[in-house]
Coordinates of C-alpha atoms in Angstrom, one line a residue:
Chain A
X1 CA 16.4 36.5 20.0
X2 CA 16.4 35.5 16.3
X3 CA 19.3 38.0 15.7
X4 CA 21.3 36.4 18.5
X5 CA 21.0 33.0 16.8
X6 CA 21.3 34.2 13.2
X7 CA 24.5 32.1 12.8
X8 CA 22.5 29.0 13.3
X9 CA 20.1 29.6 10.3
X10 CA 20.9 28.5 6.8
X11 CA 20.6 31.6 4.5
X12 CA 21.6 29.7 1.4
X13 CA 18.2 28.2 1.0
X14 CA 16.4 31.6 0.8
X15 CA 16.9 32.0 -3.0
X16 CA 15.5 28.5 -3.6
X17 CA 12.7 29.2 -1.2
X18 CA 11.6 32.3 -3.2
X19 CA 11.6 30.2 -6.5
X20 CA 9.6 27.5 -4.8
X21 CA 7.0 30.1 -3.8
X22 CA 6.4 30.9 -7.5
X23 CA 5.6 27.3 -8.4
X24 CA 1.9 26.7 -9.0
X25 CA 1.9 23.4 -7.2
X26 CA 3.2 25.0 -4.0
X27 CA 0.6 27.7 -3.9
X28 CA -0.6 28.4 -0.4
X29 CA 2.0 26.2 1.3
X30 CA 3.6 27.5 4.5
X31 CA 7.3 28.4 4.8
X32 CA 7.9 25.3 6.9
X33 CA 6.4 23.0 4.3
X34 CA 8.4 24.6 1.5
X35 CA 11.5 24.1 3.6
X36 CA 10.5 20.5 4.1
X37 CA 10.3 20.1 0.3
X38 CA 13.7 21.8 -0.1
X39 CA 15.3 19.5 2.5
X40 CA 13.7 16.2 1.4
X41 CA 13.6 16.5 -2.4
X42 CA 16.6 15.5 -4.5
X43 CA 18.4 18.2 -6.5
X44 CA 20.1 17.4 -9.8
X45 CA 22.1 19.5 -12.2
X46 CA 21.6 18.7 -16.0
X47 CA 23.9 19.9 -18.8
X48 CA 22.7 21.4 -22.0
X49 CA 21.1 18.7 -24.2
X50 CA 20.6 16.2 -21.4
X51 CA 17.4 14.2 -21.9
X52 CA 15.5 14.4 -18.6
X53 CA 12.9 11.9 -19.7
X54 CA 11.7 10.5 -23.0
X55 CA 8.2 10.2 -24.5
X56 CA 6.9 6.8 -23.6
X57 CA 8.9 6.4 -20.4
X58 CA 6.8 5.3 -17.4
X59 CA 6.5 8.6 -15.5
X60 CA 7.5 8.3 -11.8
X61 CA 8.6 11.8 -10.8
X62 CA 7.7 15.5 -11.0
X63 CA 10.4 18.1 -11.8
X64 CA 10.6 21.7 -10.5
X65 CA 13.0 24.0 -12.3
X66 CA 15.2 26.0 -9.9
X67 CA 17.3 27.5 -12.6
X68 CA 17.9 27.1 -16.4
X69 CA 15.3 26.1 -19.0
X70 CA 13.7 22.9 -20.2
X71 CA 12.1 22.1 -23.6
X72 CA 9.0 19.9 -23.8
X73 CA 8.9 18.1 -27.1
X74 CA 6.2 15.8 -28.7
X75 CA 6.7 13.6 -31.7
X76 CA 3.9 14.0 -34.2
X77 CA 4.5 11.4 -37.0
X78 CA 8.0 12.0 -38.3
X79 CA 8.1 15.6 -36.9
X80 CA 9.1 16.8 -33.4
X81 CA 6.9 19.6 -32.1
X82 CA 8.1 21.9 -29.3
X83 CA 5.1 22.2 -26.9
X84 CA 6.7 24.6 -24.4
X85 CA 9.9 26.0 -23.1
X86 CA 9.9 26.3 -19.3
X87 CA 12.1 28.4 -17.1
X88 CA 12.9 28.8 -13.4
X89 CA 9.8 28.5 -11.2
X90 CA 8.0 26.1 -13.6
X91 CA 7.4 22.5 -13.2
X92 CA 6.6 19.5 -15.4
X93 CA 5.8 15.8 -15.3
X94 CA 3.0 16.3 -12.7
X95 CA 0.7 13.6 -14.3
X96 CA 3.3 11.0 -13.1
X97 CA 2.3 11.8 -9.5
X98 CA -1.3 10.8 -10.2
X99 CA -0.8 7.6 -12.2
X100 CA 2.2 5.9 -13.7
X101 CA 1.2 6.2 -17.4
X102 CA 3.8 6.6 -20.2
X103 CA 5.1 10.2 -20.6
X104 CA 3.1 12.2 -23.1
X105 CA 6.2 14.2 -24.3
X106 CA 10.0 14.3 -23.9
X107 CA 11.8 16.9 -21.7
X108 CA 15.3 18.2 -22.5
X109 CA 17.6 20.7 -20.7
X110 CA 18.2 23.7 -23.1
X111 CA 21.0 25.0 -21.0
X112 CA 22.7 24.1 -17.6
X113 CA 19.6 23.5 -15.5
X114 CA 19.0 22.6 -11.8
X115 CA 15.9 20.6 -11.1
X116 CA 14.2 19.5 -7.8
X117 CA 12.9 16.0 -8.3
X118 CA 9.8 14.8 -6.4
X119 CA 9.4 11.0 -6.7
X120 CA 5.9 9.5 -6.7
X121 CA 6.4 7.4 -3.5
X122 CA 7.4 10.6 -1.7
X123 CA 4.3 12.4 -2.9
X124 CA 2.1 9.4 -1.9
X125 CA 3.6 9.6 1.6
X126 CA 2.8 13.4 1.8
X127 CA -0.8 12.7 0.7
X128 CA -1.1 9.8 3.2
X129 CA -0.3 12.3 6.1
X130 CA -3.8 13.6 5.5
X131 CA -3.2 17.0 6.9
X132 CA -3.7 20.6 5.8
X133 CA -0.5 20.4 3.6
X134 CA -1.7 17.2 1.8
X135 CA -5.2 18.8 1.1
X136 CA -3.5 22.0 -0.2
X137 CA -1.2 19.9 -2.5
X138 CA -4.2 17.9 -3.9
X139 CA -6.2 21.0 -4.4
X140 CA -3.4 22.6 -6.3
X141 CA -3.1 19.6 -8.6
X142 CA -6.9 19.5 -9.1
X143 CA -6.7 23.2 -10.1
X144 CA -4.0 22.5 -12.6
X145 CA -5.9 19.6 -14.1
X146 CA -9.0 21.7 -14.3
X147 CA -7.0 24.4 -16.2
X148 CA -5.8 21.7 -18.7
X149 CA -9.4 20.5 -19.2
X150 CA -10.7 24.1 -19.8
X151 CA -7.8 24.9 -22.2
X152 CA -8.4 21.7 -24.2
X153 CA -12.1 22.2 -24.2
X154 CA -11.7 25.8 -25.6
X155 CA -9.3 24.5 -28.3
X156 CA -11.7 21.8 -29.2
X157 CA -14.6 24.3 -29.5
X158 CA -12.4 26.6 -31.7
X159 CA -11.6 23.7 -34.0
X160 CA -15.3 22.7 -34.3
X161 CA -16.4 26.3 -35.0
X162 CA -13.9 26.5 -37.8
Chain B
X1 CA 60.5 5.8 -22.4
X2 CA 61.9 2.6 -24.0
X3 CA 60.4 1.0 -27.0
X4 CA 59.5 -2.2 -25.2
X5 CA 57.7 -0.2 -22.5
X6 CA 55.7 1.7 -25.1
X7 CA 54.7 -1.6 -26.8
X8 CA 53.6 -3.0 -23.4
X9 CA 51.5 0.1 -22.8
X10 CA 49.9 -0.1 -26.2
X11 CA 49.1 -3.8 -25.6
X12 CA 47.6 -3.1 -22.2
X13 CA 45.4 -0.3 -23.7
X14 CA 44.3 -2.7 -26.4
X15 CA 43.4 -5.3 -23.7
X16 CA 41.5 -2.6 -21.8
X17 CA 39.5 -1.7 -24.9
X18 CA 38.8 -5.3 -25.7
X19 CA 37.9 -6.4 -22.2
X20 CA 34.1 -6.8 -21.8
X21 CA 32.5 -4.6 -19.1
X22 CA 31.4 -7.6 -17.0
X23 CA 35.0 -8.8 -16.6
X24 CA 35.9 -5.4 -15.1
X25 CA 32.9 -5.5 -12.8
X26 CA 33.9 -9.0 -11.7
X27 CA 37.5 -8.0 -11.0
X28 CA 36.3 -4.9 -9.1
X29 CA 33.8 -7.0 -7.1
X30 CA 36.5 -9.6 -6.2
X31 CA 38.9 -6.8 -5.1
X32 CA 36.0 -5.3 -3.0
X33 CA 35.3 -8.8 -1.4
X34 CA 39.1 -9.2 -0.5
X35 CA 39.2 -5.7 0.9
X36 CA 36.0 -6.3 2.9
X37 CA 37.3 -9.6 4.3
X38 CA 40.5 -7.9 5.6
X39 CA 38.6 -4.9 7.1
X40 CA 35.5 -6.7 8.4
X41 CA 35.7 -5.1 11.8
X42 CA 35.9 -1.6 10.4
X43 CA 33.0 -2.4 8.0
X44 CA 30.8 -3.6 10.9
X45 CA 31.6 -0.3 12.7
X46 CA 30.7 1.7 9.6
X47 CA 27.5 -0.4 9.2
X48 CA 26.5 0.2 12.9
X49 CA 27.3 4.0 12.4
X50 CA 25.2 4.0 9.2
X51 CA 22.2 2.5 11.0
X52 CA 22.5 5.0 13.9
X53 CA 22.8 7.9 11.4
X54 CA 19.8 6.6 9.5
X55 CA 17.7 6.3 12.7
X56 CA 18.5 10.0 13.6
X57 CA 18.4 11.4 10.0
X58 CA 14.7 12.1 10.0
X59 CA 15.0 14.0 13.3
X60 CA 17.9 16.1 11.8
X61 CA 15.7 16.7 8.7
X62 CA 12.9 17.9 10.9
X63 CA 15.2 20.4 12.6
X64 CA 16.4 21.6 9.2
X65 CA 12.7 22.3 8.2
X66 CA 12.9 25.3 10.6
X67 CA 15.8 26.7 8.5
X68 CA 18.5 25.7 11.0
X69 CA 21.9 24.6 9.5
X70 CA 22.5 20.9 9.4
X71 CA 25.8 21.1 11.3
X72 CA 24.0 23.0 14.1
X73 CA 21.2 20.4 14.2
X74 CA 23.6 17.5 14.5
X75 CA 25.7 19.3 17.2
X76 CA 22.4 20.0 19.1
X77 CA 21.5 16.3 18.9
X78 CA 24.9 15.3 20.3
X79 CA 24.4 17.8 23.2
X80 CA 20.9 16.3 24.0
X81 CA 22.3 12.8 23.8
X82 CA 25.1 13.7 26.2
X83 CA 22.6 15.1 28.7
X84 CA 20.4 11.9 28.4
X85 CA 23.4 9.7 28.9
X86 CA 24.4 11.7 32.0
X87 CA 20.8 11.4 33.3
X88 CA 20.8 7.6 32.6
X89 CA 24.1 7.2 34.4
X90 CA 22.5 8.5 37.6
X91 CA 19.0 7.1 37.2
X92 CA 18.9 3.8 35.3
X93 CA 22.4 2.4 35.0
X94 CA 23.0 1.8 38.8
X95 CA 20.0 -0.5 38.9
X96 CA 21.1 -2.3 35.8
X97 CA 24.7 -2.5 37.0
X98 CA 23.5 -4.1 40.3
X99 CA 21.5 -6.7 38.5
X100 CA 24.3 -7.7 36.1
X101 CA 26.9 -7.8 38.8
X102 CA 24.6 -9.9 41.0
X103 CA 23.9 -12.2 38.1
X104 CA 27.6 -12.6 37.3
X105 CA 28.4 -13.4 40.9
X106 CA 25.6 -15.9 41.1
X107 CA 26.4 -17.7 37.9
X108 CA 28.4 -20.6 39.4
X109 CA 25.7 -21.0 42.1
X110 CA 23.0 -21.0 39.4
X111 CA 24.9 -23.8 37.6
X112 CA 25.0 -25.9 40.7
X113 CA 21.3 -25.2 41.4
X114 CA 20.3 -26.0 37.9
X115 CA 22.2 -29.3 38.1
X116 CA 20.4 -30.2 41.3
X117 CA 17.0 -29.1 39.9
X118 CA 17.4 -31.1 36.6
X119 CA 18.8 -34.2 38.3
X120 CA 15.3 -35.4 39.2
X121 CA 14.3 -35.5 35.5
X122 CA 17.3 -37.5 34.3
X123 CA 15.5 -40.9 34.6
X124 CA 13.0 -40.1 31.8
X125 CA 13.7 -41.2 28.2
X126 CA 15.4 -38.8 25.8
X127 CA 15.9 -36.2 28.6
X128 CA 19.4 -37.1 29.8
X129 CA 21.2 -35.8 26.7
X130 CA 19.0 -32.7 26.6
X131 CA 19.7 -31.9 30.3
X132 CA 23.4 -32.4 29.8
X133 CA 23.4 -29.9 26.9
X134 CA 21.4 -27.3 28.9
X135 CA 23.8 -27.6 31.9
X136 CA 26.8 -27.3 29.6
X137 CA 25.2 -24.1 28.1
X138 CA 24.7 -22.6 31.6
X139 CA 28.1 -23.6 32.8
X140 CA 30.0 -22.2 29.8
X141 CA 29.5 -18.5 30.4
X142 CA 30.3 -19.0 34.1
X143 CA 33.5 -20.9 33.2
X144 CA 34.4 -18.3 30.6
X145 CA 33.9 -15.5 33.1
X146 CA 36.0 -17.1 35.7
X147 CA 38.9 -18.0 33.4
X148 CA 39.1 -14.8 31.3
X149 CA 38.6 -12.4 34.2
X150 CA 41.8 -10.3 34.7
X151 CA 43.5 -11.9 31.7
X152 CA 44.9 -10.0 28.8
X153 CA 41.9 -11.0 26.6
X154 CA 39.6 -8.8 28.8
X155 CA 41.9 -5.8 28.2
X156 CA 42.0 -6.4 24.4
X157 CA 38.2 -6.7 24.4
X158 CA 37.9 -3.6 26.5
X159 CA 40.3 -1.7 24.2
X160 CA 38.3 -2.7 21.0
X161 CA 35.0 -1.7 22.8
X162 CA 36.5 1.7 23.8
X163 CA 37.7 2.1 20.2
X164 CA 34.2 1.3 18.9
X165 CA 32.6 3.7 21.4
X166 CA 34.9 6.5 20.2
X167 CA 34.7 5.7 16.5
X168 CA 30.9 5.1 16.2
X169 CA 29.8 8.6 17.4
X170 CA 32.6 10.1 15.2
X171 CA 31.4 8.3 12.1
X172 CA 27.7 9.0 12.9
X173 CA 28.4 12.7 13.2
X174 CA 30.0 13.0 9.8
X175 CA 27.5 10.6 8.0
X176 CA 24.6 12.6 9.5
X177 CA 26.1 16.0 8.6
X178 CA 27.4 15.2 5.1
X179 CA 24.8 12.7 3.7
X180 CA 23.0 15.3 1.6
X181 CA 26.3 16.6 0.1
X182 CA 27.4 13.0 -0.6
X183 CA 24.0 12.2 -2.3
X184 CA 24.3 15.4 -4.4
X185 CA 27.8 14.6 -5.5
X186 CA 26.7 11.1 -6.5
X187 CA 23.8 12.4 -8.5
X188 CA 26.0 15.0 -10.2
X189 CA 28.1 12.3 -11.6
X190 CA 25.2 10.0 -12.6
X191 CA 24.2 10.1 -16.3
X192 CA 20.8 11.8 -16.8
X193 CA 19.3 8.5 -18.1
X194 CA 19.8 6.8 -14.8
X195 CA 18.5 9.6 -12.5
X196 CA 14.9 8.5 -12.2
X197 CA 15.9 4.9 -11.5
X198 CA 18.5 5.9 -8.9
X199 CA 16.0 8.2 -7.2
X200 CA 13.3 5.4 -7.4
X201 CA 15.7 3.0 -5.7
X202 CA 16.7 5.5 -3.1
X203 CA 13.1 6.5 -2.3
X204 CA 12.1 2.8 -2.0
X205 CA 15.1 2.0 0.2
X206 CA 14.4 5.0 2.3
X207 CA 10.8 4.1 2.8
X208 CA 11.5 0.4 3.5
X209 CA 14.6 0.7 5.6
X210 CA 13.3 3.8 7.5
X211 CA 10.0 2.1 8.3
X212 CA 11.7 -1.1 9.3
X213 CA 14.6 0.3 11.4
X214 CA 12.6 3.0 13.2
X215 CA 9.7 0.6 13.7
X216 CA 12.1 -2.1 15.0
X217 CA 13.7 0.3 17.5
X218 CA 10.3 1.4 18.9
X219 CA 9.1 -2.3 18.8
X220 CA 12.2 -3.5 20.8
X221 CA 11.8 -0.7 23.3
X222 CA 8.1 -1.5 23.9
X223 CA 8.8 -5.2 24.2
X224 CA 11.7 -4.6 26.6
X225 CA 9.3 -2.4 28.8
X226 CA 6.5 -5.0 28.7
X227 CA 8.8 -7.9 29.5
X228 CA 10.5 -6.1 32.3
X229 CA 7.2 -5.1 33.9
X230 CA 5.7 -8.6 33.4
X231 CA 8.8 -10.4 34.9
X232 CA 8.9 -8.0 37.8
X233 CA 5.1 -8.6 38.4
X234 CA 5.7 -12.4 38.4
X235 CA 8.6 -11.9 40.9
X236 CA 11.2 -13.4 38.6
X237 CA 14.8 -12.3 39.4
X238 CA 16.7 -9.8 37.3
X239 CA 13.6 -8.4 35.5
X240 CA 15.4 -5.4 33.9
X241 CA 18.3 -7.4 32.5
X242 CA 16.0 -10.1 31.2
X243 CA 13.6 -7.4 29.8
X244 CA 16.4 -5.6 28.0
X245 CA 17.6 -9.0 26.7
X246 CA 14.1 -9.8 25.4
X247 CA 13.8 -6.5 23.7
X248 CA 17.2 -6.8 22.0
X249 CA 16.6 -10.5 21.0
X250 CA 13.3 -9.4 19.4
X251 CA 15.3 -8.0 16.4
X252 CA 15.9 -11.6 15.2
X253 CA 12.6 -13.0 14.0
X254 CA 11.5 -16.3 15.4
X255 CA 14.8 -17.3 17.0
X256 CA 15.2 -14.2 19.3
X257 CA 11.9 -14.6 21.2
X258 CA 12.5 -18.3 21.7
X259 CA 16.0 -17.7 23.2
X260 CA 14.8 -14.9 25.5
X261 CA 11.8 -17.0 26.6
X262 CA 14.1 -20.0 27.4
X263 CA 16.5 -17.8 29.4
X264 CA 13.7 -16.2 31.5
X265 CA 12.1 -19.7 32.0
X266 CA 15.4 -21.1 33.2
X267 CA 15.9 -18.3 35.7
X268 CA 12.3 -18.7 37.0
X269 CA 12.8 -22.5 37.3
X270 CA 16.0 -22.1 39.3
X271 CA 14.5 -19.4 41.5
X272 CA 11.2 -21.1 42.3
X273 CA 12.0 -24.7 41.6
X274 CA 8.5 -25.3 40.3
X275 CA 6.9 -26.0 36.9
X276 CA 4.2 -23.5 37.8
X277 CA 6.7 -20.6 37.6
X278 CA 7.9 -21.8 34.2
X279 CA 4.3 -22.0 33.0
X280 CA 3.7 -18.4 34.2
X281 CA 6.8 -17.2 32.3
X282 CA 5.7 -19.1 29.2
X283 CA 2.3 -17.6 29.4
X284 CA 3.8 -14.1 29.8
X285 CA 6.0 -14.6 26.7
X286 CA 3.1 -16.0 24.7
X287 CA 1.1 -12.9 25.7
X288 CA 4.1 -10.6 24.7
X289 CA 4.3 -12.4 21.4
X290 CA 0.6 -11.9 20.7
X291 CA 0.8 -8.2 21.8
X292 CA 3.8 -7.8 19.5
X293 CA 2.3 -9.5 16.5
X294 CA -1.2 -8.0 16.7
X295 CA -0.7 -4.6 18.3
X296 CA 2.9 -3.3 18.4
X297 CA 4.3 -4.5 15.0
X298 CA 1.3 -3.4 12.9
X299 CA 1.7 0.1 14.5
X300 CA 5.4 0.3 14.1
X301 CA 6.9 -1.9 11.3
X302 CA 3.6 -2.3 9.5
X303 CA 3.6 -4.2 6.3
X304 CA 7.0 -2.9 5.2
X305 CA 8.5 -6.4 5.2
X306 CA 6.8 -8.8 2.9
X307 CA 9.0 -11.8 2.8
X308 CA 8.0 -15.4 2.4
X309 CA 8.5 -17.2 5.7
X310 CA 10.9 -19.7 4.1
X311 CA 13.0 -16.9 2.4
X312 CA 13.0 -15.1 5.8
X313 CA 14.5 -18.1 7.7
X314 CA 17.0 -18.8 4.9
X315 CA 18.1 -15.1 4.9
X316 CA 18.5 -15.1 8.7
X317 CA 20.7 -18.3 8.6
X318 CA 22.7 -17.0 5.7
X319 CA 23.2 -13.6 7.6
X320 CA 24.4 -15.5 10.7
X321 CA 26.9 -17.6 8.6
X322 CA 28.3 -14.5 6.9
X323 CA 28.3 -11.7 9.5
X324 CA 27.3 -13.3 12.8
X325 CA 24.6 -11.6 15.0
X326 CA 24.8 -8.4 13.0
X327 CA 24.0 -10.4 9.9
X328 CA 21.0 -12.0 11.6
X329 CA 19.6 -8.5 12.5
X330 CA 20.2 -7.0 9.1
X331 CA 19.2 -10.1 7.0
X332 CA 15.5 -9.3 6.8
X333 CA 15.7 -5.6 5.7
X334 CA 18.6 -6.3 3.4
X335 CA 16.8 -9.1 1.5
X336 CA 13.6 -6.9 1.4
X337 CA 15.5 -4.0 -0.1
X338 CA 17.4 -6.2 -2.6
X339 CA 14.1 -7.7 -3.7
X340 CA 12.7 -4.1 -4.4
X341 CA 16.0 -2.9 -6.0
X342 CA 16.1 -5.8 -8.4
X343 CA 12.5 -5.1 -9.4
X344 CA 13.3 -1.4 -10.1
X345 CA 16.4 -2.3 -12.1
X346 CA 14.4 -4.7 -14.3
X347 CA 11.8 -1.9 -14.8
X348 CA 14.7 0.4 -15.8
X349 CA 16.1 -2.1 -18.3
X350 CA 12.6 -2.3 -19.9
X351 CA 12.4 1.5 -20.0
X352 CA 15.8 2.0 -21.5
X353 CA 14.8 -0.1 -24.6
X354 CA 11.9 2.3 -25.4
X355 CA 14.0 5.4 -24.6
X356 CA 16.9 5.0 -27.0
X357 CA 14.8 5.7 -30.1
X358 CA 13.3 8.8 -28.6
X359 CA 16.6 10.2 -27.5
X360 CA 18.1 10.2 -31.0
X361 CA 15.2 12.4 -32.3
X362 CA 15.5 14.9 -29.5
X363 CA 19.2 15.3 -30.0
X364 CA 18.5 16.4 -33.6
X365 CA 16.3 19.3 -32.3
X366 CA 18.9 20.6 -29.8
X367 CA 21.7 20.4 -32.5

């Protein structure tokens, strides 16, 4: 039956779907939910050197990298420190979904990069739905934040031991 | 090219470079207003198509979640709509056609009956002028129908209606199908610094307009059903026509319910010739209002529209003056959205001030 109606299905989204499956935030989400994200979220292409957001901006969106790479840079005094270089399947700006505090660092496209942008009000609507998907998303975010806390705690202990 | 022409071009390019941006924006806005005033009919058609496309866009998105192509989803929606229209033609429309035909035929008779019914009240102070106005109001549609029937005006109106009935589904199809591509093309051209603001504005508009328009559609349908059933239970004539009119008028806050209540009361008064029937209709419409305000609207529209009552009335009157009935219907969501967009733009302006310094430092790293 599915073979008969193959012409009706959109095969172009399959590549993007496989990238979305690798994203930590989307862990455990069903194919239909991932398709929902692909349909609903806004896609934007950035050129090399484009500033995606700057340190100190009020964060309002999360970004998922579909292709290309992004550099996360933090200003320390007069110096700029590269915290991470992210590639396809990574995401950044997740803290903006929890509270609208100023961005901790800046994000810049290192090459031609395509991002999927999840705005805070969309995320809030997903959470308000109060179903299995919203619980899974929240759980994924809690896991990420827990990982940050563990990492920082370990770094703090190493500094103290030295 | 002659020397004088070259000089002129150089002068023009100098003017272009010297001209402040706001002058260009002002000229472009004026050109847009002139264009809009000359093509108002087409713009209204596009606006109606946009609203229909918007109402159905979430359904199309839901079909897309299953991996089905957008074009196929839109075509399937048109197929289902065609089936529903065919079913309505056989099941609901005959009943509605009978009622409206009967009402049109009875209009001169209703005018005479209303004159007779109101004549008894003419002796009371302040009532004479009011009654004359009401009778004039009832007589006018009857007069209009009898004079314009079979005239060329009817044909031109029918032609523009047919034109609209062909163009609206055509526009809706392409807006529904191509909206994601249009949005993508717009974002591709948008400078990176404006992306978050643009998406913020789009997300807020989507949430506000979506909640309002979809909520309003469900609200009107529910009110039309309740009013039709209530009027039928009271034995008032033309319950379906009046019910549909009540539902449709409900889109205009405050004024719509008053107009539909007045029309139903008038029909009841002429039909039963008693104040008791009018009181029954008034009680029914009060009950409908309470049900709408405390049960239906909180479930459908919710708190998406938070306008001060004074601003609400001003926007409805301004909408009516500018775009007629369509302006009255769209005044509330438009002002709500404008309020939100202005807030987002002010936030963006604030953010851009802090951003410029950071951008300069990041560029150094990339270079």
